[in-house]
Short mmCIF file of C-alpha atoms (C1' of nucleotides) in Angstrom, two decimals:
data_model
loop_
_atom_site.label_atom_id
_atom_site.label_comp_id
_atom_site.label_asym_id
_atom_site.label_seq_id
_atom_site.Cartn_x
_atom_site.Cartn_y
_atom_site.Cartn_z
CA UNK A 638 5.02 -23.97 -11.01
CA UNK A 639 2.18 -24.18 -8.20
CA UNK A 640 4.68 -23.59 -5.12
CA UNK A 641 7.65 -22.01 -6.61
CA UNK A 642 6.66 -18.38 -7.93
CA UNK A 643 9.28 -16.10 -8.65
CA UNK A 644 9.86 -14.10 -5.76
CA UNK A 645 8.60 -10.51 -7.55
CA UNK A 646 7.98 -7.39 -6.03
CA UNK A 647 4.51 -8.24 -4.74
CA UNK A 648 6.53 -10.49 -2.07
CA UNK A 649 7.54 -7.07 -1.02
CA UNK A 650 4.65 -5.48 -0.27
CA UNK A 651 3.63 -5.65 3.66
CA UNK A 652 0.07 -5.00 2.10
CA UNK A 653 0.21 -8.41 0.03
CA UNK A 654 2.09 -10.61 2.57
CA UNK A 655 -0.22 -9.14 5.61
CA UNK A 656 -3.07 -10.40 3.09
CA UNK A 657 -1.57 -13.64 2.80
CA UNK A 658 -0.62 -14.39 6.11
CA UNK A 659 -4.68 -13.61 7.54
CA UNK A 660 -5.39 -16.24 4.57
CA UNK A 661 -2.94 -18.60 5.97
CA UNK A 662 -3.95 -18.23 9.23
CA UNK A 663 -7.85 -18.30 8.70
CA UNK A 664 -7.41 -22.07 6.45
CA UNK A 665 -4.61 -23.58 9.07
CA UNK A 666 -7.37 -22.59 11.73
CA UNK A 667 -10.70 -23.72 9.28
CA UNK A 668 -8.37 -27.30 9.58
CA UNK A 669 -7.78 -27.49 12.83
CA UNK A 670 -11.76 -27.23 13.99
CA UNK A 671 -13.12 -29.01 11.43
CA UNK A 672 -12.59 -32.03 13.68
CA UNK A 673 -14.42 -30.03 16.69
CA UNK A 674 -17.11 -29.51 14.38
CA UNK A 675 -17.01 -25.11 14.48
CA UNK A 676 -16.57 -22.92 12.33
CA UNK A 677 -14.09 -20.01 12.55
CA UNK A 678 -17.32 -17.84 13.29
CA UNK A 679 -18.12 -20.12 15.79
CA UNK A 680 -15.13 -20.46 18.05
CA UNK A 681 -14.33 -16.54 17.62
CA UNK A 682 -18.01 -16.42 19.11
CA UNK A 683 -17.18 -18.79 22.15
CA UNK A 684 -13.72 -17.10 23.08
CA UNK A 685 -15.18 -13.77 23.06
CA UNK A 686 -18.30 -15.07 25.60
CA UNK A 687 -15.92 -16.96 27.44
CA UNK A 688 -13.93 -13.93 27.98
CA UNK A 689 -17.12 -11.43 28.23
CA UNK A 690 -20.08 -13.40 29.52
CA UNK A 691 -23.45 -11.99 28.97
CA UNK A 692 -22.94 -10.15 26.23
CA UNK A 693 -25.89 -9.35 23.11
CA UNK A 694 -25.73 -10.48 19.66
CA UNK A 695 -25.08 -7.34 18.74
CA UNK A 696 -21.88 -6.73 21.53
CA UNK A 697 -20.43 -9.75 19.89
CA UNK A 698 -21.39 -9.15 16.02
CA UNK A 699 -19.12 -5.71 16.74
CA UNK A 700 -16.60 -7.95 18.88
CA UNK A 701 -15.99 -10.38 15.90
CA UNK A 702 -16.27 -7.70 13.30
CA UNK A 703 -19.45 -9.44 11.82
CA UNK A 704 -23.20 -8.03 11.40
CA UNK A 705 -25.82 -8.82 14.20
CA UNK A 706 -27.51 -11.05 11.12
CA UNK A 707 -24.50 -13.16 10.98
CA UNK A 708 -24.12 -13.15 14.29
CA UNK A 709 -27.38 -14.82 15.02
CA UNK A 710 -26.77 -17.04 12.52
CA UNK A 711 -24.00 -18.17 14.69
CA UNK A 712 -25.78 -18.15 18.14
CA UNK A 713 -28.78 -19.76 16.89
CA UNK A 714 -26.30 -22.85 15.64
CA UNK A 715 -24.76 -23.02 18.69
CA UNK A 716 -27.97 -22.35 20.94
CA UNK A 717 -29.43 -25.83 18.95
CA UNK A 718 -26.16 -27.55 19.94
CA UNK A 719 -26.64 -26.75 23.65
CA UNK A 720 -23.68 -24.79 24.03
CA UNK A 721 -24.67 -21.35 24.86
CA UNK A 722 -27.95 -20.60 26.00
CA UNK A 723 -30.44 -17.19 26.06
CA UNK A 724 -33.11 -16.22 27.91
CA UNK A 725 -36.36 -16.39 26.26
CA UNK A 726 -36.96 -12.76 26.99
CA UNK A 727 -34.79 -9.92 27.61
CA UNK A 728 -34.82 -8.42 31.13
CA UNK A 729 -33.61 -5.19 29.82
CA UNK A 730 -34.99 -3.91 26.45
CA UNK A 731 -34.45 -6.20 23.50
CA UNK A 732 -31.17 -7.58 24.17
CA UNK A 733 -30.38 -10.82 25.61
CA UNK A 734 -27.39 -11.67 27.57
CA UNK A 735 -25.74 -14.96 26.23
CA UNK A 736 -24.15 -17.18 28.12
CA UNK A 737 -21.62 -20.17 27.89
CA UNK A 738 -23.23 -23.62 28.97
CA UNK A 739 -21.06 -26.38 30.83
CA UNK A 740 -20.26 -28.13 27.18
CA UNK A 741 -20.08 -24.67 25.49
CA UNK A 742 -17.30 -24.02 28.28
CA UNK A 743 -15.91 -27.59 27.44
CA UNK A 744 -15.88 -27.21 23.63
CA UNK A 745 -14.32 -24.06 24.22
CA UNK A 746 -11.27 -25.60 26.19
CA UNK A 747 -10.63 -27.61 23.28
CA UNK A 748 -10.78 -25.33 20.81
CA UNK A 749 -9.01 -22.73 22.26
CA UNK A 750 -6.29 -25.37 22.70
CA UNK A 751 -6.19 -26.33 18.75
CA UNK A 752 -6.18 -22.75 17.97
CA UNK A 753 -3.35 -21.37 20.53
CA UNK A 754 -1.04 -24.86 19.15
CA UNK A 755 -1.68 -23.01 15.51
CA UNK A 756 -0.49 -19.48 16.75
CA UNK A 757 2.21 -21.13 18.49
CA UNK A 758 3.15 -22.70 15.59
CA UNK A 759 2.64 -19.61 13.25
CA UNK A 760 5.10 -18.13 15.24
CA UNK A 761 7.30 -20.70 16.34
CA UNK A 762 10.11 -19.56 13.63
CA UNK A 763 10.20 -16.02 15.59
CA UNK A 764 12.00 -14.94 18.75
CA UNK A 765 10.13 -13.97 21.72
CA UNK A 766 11.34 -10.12 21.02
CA UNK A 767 10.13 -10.43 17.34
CA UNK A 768 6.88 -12.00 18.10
CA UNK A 769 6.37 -9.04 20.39
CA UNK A 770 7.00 -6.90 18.40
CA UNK A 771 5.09 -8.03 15.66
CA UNK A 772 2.24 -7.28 17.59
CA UNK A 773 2.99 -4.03 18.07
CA UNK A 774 3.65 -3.35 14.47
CA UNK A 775 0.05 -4.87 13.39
CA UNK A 776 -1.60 -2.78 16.26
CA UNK A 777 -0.15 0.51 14.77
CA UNK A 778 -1.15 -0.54 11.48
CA UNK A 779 -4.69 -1.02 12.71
CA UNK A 780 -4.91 1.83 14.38
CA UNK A 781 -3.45 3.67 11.53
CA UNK A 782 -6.22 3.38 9.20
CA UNK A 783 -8.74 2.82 12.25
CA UNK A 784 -8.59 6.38 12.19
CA UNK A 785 -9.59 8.08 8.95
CA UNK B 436 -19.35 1.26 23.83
CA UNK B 437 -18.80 1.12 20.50
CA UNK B 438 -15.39 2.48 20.49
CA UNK B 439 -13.82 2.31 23.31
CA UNK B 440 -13.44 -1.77 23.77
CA UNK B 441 -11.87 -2.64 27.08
CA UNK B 442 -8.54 -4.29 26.36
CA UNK B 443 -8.73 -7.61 27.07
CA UNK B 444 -6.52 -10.67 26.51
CA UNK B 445 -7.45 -10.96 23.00
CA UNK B 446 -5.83 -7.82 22.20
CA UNK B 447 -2.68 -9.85 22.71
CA UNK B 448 -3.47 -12.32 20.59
CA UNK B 449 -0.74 -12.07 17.36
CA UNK B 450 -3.99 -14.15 15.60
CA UNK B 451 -6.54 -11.26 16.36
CA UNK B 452 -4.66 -8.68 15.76
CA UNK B 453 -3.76 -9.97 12.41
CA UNK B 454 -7.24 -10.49 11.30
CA UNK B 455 -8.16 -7.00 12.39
CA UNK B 456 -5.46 -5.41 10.54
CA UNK B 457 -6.26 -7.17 7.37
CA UNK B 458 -9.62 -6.39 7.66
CA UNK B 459 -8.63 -2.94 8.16
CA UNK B 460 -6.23 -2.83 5.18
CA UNK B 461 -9.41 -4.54 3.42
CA UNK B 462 -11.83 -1.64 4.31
CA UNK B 463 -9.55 0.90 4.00
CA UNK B 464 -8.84 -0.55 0.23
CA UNK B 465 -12.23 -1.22 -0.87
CA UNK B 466 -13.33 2.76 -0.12
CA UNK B 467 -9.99 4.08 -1.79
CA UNK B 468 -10.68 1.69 -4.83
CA UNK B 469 -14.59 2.88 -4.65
CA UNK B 470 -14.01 6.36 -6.76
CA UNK B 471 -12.23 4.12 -9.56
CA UNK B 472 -14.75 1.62 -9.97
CA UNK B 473 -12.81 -1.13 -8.90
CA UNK B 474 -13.15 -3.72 -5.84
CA UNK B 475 -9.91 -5.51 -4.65
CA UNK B 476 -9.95 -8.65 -6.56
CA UNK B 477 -10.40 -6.36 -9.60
CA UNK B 478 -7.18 -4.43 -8.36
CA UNK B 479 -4.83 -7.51 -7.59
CA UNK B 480 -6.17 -8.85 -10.98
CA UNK B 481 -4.83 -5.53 -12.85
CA UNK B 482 -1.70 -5.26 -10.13
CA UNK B 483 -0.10 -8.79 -11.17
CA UNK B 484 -1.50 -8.85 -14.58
CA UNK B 485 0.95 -5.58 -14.93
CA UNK B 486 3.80 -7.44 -13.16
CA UNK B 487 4.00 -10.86 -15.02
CA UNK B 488 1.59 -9.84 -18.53
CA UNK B 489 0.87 -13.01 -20.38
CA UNK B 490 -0.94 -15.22 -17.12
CA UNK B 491 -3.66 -17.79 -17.76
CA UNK B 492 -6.75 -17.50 -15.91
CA UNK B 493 -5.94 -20.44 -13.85
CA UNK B 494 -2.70 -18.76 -12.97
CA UNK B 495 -3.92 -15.41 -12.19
CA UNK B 496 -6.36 -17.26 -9.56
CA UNK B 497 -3.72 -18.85 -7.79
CA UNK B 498 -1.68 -15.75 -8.12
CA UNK B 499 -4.49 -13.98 -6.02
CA UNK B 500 -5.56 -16.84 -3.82
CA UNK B 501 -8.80 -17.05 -5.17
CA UNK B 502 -10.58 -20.08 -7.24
CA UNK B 503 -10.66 -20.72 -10.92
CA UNK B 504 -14.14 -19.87 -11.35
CA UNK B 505 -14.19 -16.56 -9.26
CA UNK B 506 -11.30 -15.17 -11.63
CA UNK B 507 -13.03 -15.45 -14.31
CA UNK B 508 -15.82 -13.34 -13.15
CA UNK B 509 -13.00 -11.19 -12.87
CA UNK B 510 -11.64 -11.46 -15.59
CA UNK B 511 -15.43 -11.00 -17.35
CA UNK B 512 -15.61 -7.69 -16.02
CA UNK B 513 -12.50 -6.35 -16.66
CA UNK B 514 -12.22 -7.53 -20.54
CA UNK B 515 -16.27 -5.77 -21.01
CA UNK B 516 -14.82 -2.71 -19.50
CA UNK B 517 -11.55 -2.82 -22.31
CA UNK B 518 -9.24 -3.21 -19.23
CA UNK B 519 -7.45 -6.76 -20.41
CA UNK B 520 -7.26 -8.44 -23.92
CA UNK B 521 -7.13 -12.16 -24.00
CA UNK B 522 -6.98 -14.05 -27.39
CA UNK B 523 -10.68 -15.87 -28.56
CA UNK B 524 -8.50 -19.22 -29.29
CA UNK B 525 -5.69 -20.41 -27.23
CA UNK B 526 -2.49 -20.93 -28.94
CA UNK B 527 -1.61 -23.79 -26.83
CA UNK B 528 -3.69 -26.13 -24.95
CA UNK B 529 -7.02 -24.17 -23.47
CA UNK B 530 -5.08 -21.32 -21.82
CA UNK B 531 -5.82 -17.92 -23.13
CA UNK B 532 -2.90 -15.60 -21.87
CA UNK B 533 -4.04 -12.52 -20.60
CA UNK B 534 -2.58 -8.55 -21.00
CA UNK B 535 -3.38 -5.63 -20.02
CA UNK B 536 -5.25 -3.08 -22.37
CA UNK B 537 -3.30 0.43 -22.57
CA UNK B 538 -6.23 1.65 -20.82
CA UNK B 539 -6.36 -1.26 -18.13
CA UNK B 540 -2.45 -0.10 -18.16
CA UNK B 541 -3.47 3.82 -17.17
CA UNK B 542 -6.40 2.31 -14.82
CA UNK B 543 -3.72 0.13 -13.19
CA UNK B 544 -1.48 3.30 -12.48
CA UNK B 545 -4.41 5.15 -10.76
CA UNK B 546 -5.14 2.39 -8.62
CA UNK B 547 -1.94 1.34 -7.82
CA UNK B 548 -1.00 4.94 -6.67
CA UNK B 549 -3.98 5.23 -4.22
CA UNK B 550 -3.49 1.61 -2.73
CA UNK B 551 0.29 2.89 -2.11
CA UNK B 552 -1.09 5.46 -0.57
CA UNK B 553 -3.18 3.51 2.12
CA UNK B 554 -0.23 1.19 2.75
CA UNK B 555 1.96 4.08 3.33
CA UNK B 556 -0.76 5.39 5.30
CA UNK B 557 -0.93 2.29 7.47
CA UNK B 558 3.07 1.78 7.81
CA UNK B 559 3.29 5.58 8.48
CA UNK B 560 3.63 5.36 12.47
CA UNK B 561 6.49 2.47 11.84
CA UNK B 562 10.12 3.62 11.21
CA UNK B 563 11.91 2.03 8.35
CA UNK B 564 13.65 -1.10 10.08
CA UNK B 565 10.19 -1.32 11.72
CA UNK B 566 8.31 -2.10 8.19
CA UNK B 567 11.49 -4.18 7.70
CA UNK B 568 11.25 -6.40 10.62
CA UNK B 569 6.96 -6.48 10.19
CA UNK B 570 7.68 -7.75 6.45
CA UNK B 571 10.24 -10.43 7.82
CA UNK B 572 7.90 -11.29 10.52
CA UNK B 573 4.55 -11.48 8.52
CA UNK B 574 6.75 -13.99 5.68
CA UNK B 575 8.42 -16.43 8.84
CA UNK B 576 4.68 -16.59 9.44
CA UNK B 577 3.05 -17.69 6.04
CA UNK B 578 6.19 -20.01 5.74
CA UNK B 579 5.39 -21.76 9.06
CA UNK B 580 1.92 -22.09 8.35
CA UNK B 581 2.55 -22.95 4.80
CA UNK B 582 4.57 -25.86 5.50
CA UNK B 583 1.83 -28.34 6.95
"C1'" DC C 1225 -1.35 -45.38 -32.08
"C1'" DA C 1226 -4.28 -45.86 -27.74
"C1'" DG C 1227 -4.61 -44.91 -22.91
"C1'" DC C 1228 -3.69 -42.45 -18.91
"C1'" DG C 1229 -2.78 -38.41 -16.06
"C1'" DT C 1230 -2.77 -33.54 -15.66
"C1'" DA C 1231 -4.29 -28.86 -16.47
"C1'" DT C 1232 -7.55 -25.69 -18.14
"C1'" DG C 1233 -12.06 -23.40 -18.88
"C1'" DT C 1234 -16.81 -23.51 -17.84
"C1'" DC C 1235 -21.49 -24.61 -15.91
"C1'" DA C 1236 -24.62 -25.37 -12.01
"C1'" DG C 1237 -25.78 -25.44 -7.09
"C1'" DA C 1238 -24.92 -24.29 -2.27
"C1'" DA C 1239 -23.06 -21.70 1.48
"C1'" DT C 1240 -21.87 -17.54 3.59
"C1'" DG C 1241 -21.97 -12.69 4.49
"C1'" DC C 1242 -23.79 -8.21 3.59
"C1'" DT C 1243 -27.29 -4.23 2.70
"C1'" DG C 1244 -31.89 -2.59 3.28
"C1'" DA C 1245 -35.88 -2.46 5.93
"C1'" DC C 1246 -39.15 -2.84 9.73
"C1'" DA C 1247 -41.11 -3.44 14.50
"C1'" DT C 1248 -40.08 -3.35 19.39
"C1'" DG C 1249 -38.30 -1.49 23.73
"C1'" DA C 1250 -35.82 2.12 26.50
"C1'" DG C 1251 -34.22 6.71 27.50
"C1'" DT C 1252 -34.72 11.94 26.80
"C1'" DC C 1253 -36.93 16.24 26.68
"C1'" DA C 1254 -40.46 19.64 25.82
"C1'" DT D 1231 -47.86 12.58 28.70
"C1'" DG D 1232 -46.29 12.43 23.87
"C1'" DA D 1233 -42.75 12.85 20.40
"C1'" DC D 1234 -38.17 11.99 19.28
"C1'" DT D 1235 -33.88 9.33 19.14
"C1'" DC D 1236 -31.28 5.32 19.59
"C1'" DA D 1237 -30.20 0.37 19.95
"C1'" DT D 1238 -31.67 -4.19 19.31
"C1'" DG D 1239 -33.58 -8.34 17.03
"C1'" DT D 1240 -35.39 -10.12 12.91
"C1'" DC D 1241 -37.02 -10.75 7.99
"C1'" DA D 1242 -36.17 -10.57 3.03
"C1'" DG D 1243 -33.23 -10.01 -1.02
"C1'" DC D 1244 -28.73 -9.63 -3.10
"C1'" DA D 1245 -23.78 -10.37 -3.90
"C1'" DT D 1246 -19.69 -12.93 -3.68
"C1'" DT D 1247 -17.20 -17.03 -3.28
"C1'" DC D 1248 -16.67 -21.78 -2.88
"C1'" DT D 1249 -17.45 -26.96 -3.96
"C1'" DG D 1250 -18.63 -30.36 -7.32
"C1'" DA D 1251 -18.76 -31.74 -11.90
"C1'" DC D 1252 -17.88 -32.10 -16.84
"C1'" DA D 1253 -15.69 -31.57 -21.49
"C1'" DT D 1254 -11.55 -30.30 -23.83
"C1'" DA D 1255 -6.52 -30.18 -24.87
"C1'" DC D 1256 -1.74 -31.47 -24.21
"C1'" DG D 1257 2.20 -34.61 -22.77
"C1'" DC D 1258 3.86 -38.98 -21.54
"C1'" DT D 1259 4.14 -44.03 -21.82
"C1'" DG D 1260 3.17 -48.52 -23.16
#
DNA sequence: CAGCGTATGTCAGAATGCTGACATGAGTCA
DNA sequence: TGACTCATGTCAGCATTCTGACATACGCTG
């Protein structure tokens, strides 16, 4: 009764399944860095420095769709774990740029590579076309109700 | 700044973009949901409830993918408002079944028109085989996951 | 009949994220 | 220069959800 449900008409709403697939997602990744010791929070917060360097807690708390008080949360966990690292004060107004270290660039490599094997496995049932266009049907969809 | 994001690699990640567009879908939910007093674990409480009447609390939880104890604060708030009716004994074992209240039944209607509304909102810039192929795509997805 | 396993409902505590609020620093304009 | 506006960082309180635990009720098996 757990794992066969009747296949009703909620398993036909893109609203539901789009629901349930972030849900899958966010646990098969919560797994897969649990071993690397972060946190979904956490690695979203390296990948976007990695890719951005130097930006503020708030810059990434809008990246990652999280508040700045979350968001130092994060950096303060990852500041005591030596892998990104702030100035003590800000040479421009209140925000300080935030930087990978060496092992925040390390960890990073590895979990970037646990997370991309999940994606690729996500999507390892769909064709190169599909997966593309996939993508382009969740980026209308965002930008259809980014815009109210 | 705040809008106009440059668009970097993670824009092309199928994972990012279908976190974003759930927490889109999320948002967009929560404030159409706002003028009828109900948040969106109330709504997918009411929404199966009114598919398959007659589910224990324990089912309805893993019906919305949330825990035991969280759907019963649900399920609190929606029997003190007169929305569903459970039985004060169980006839059989501990599980009290669970049905909608005629006026849980007209409460259900309202909401489920204006969440149709924001999905169709959402799918509006896809053509029909385009919502098609999304719905295929998102369901290959939660299958691959699911299958650990 | 007694024991075991499973499922359910419920209570308590902890973790996580958010809203509200305030002080600080920079830019703008009269 | 002084007042205004805006963004940032930070503190406190609240809300929501989860994990852990326990007692109860049923079915199965010896």
């Amino acid at each position: 009764m757990s794992q066969g449900e009747v296949l009703g008409p909620l398993d036909e709403s893109v609203g539901y399944v789009l629901k349930r697939a972030a849900n899958a997602l966010r646990s098969a990744m919560e797994a897969a860095l649990r071993p690397l010791d972060l946190t979904v929070p956490q690695y979203s917060c390296l990948e976007v420095l990695a890719q951005r360097p130097g930006l503020s807690n708030a810059e990434l708390a809008r990246a990652v769709f999280v508040t700045r008080q979350s968001m130092n949360l994060v950096l303060r966990g990852l500041q005591e774990r030596g892998l990104v690292a702030r100035p003590d004060s800000a040479p421009h107004g209140r925000a300080r740029p935030t930087e990978l270290t060496p092992a925040g660039r390390e960890r990073h490599r590895e979990a970037s590579a646990v997370v991309r094997a999940v994606e690729r496995r996500m999507l390892e049932p769909l064709s190169d076309g599909e997966q593309e266009q996939l993508l382009r049907g969740l980026v209308a969809c965002v930008e259809a109700l980014g815009t109210e």
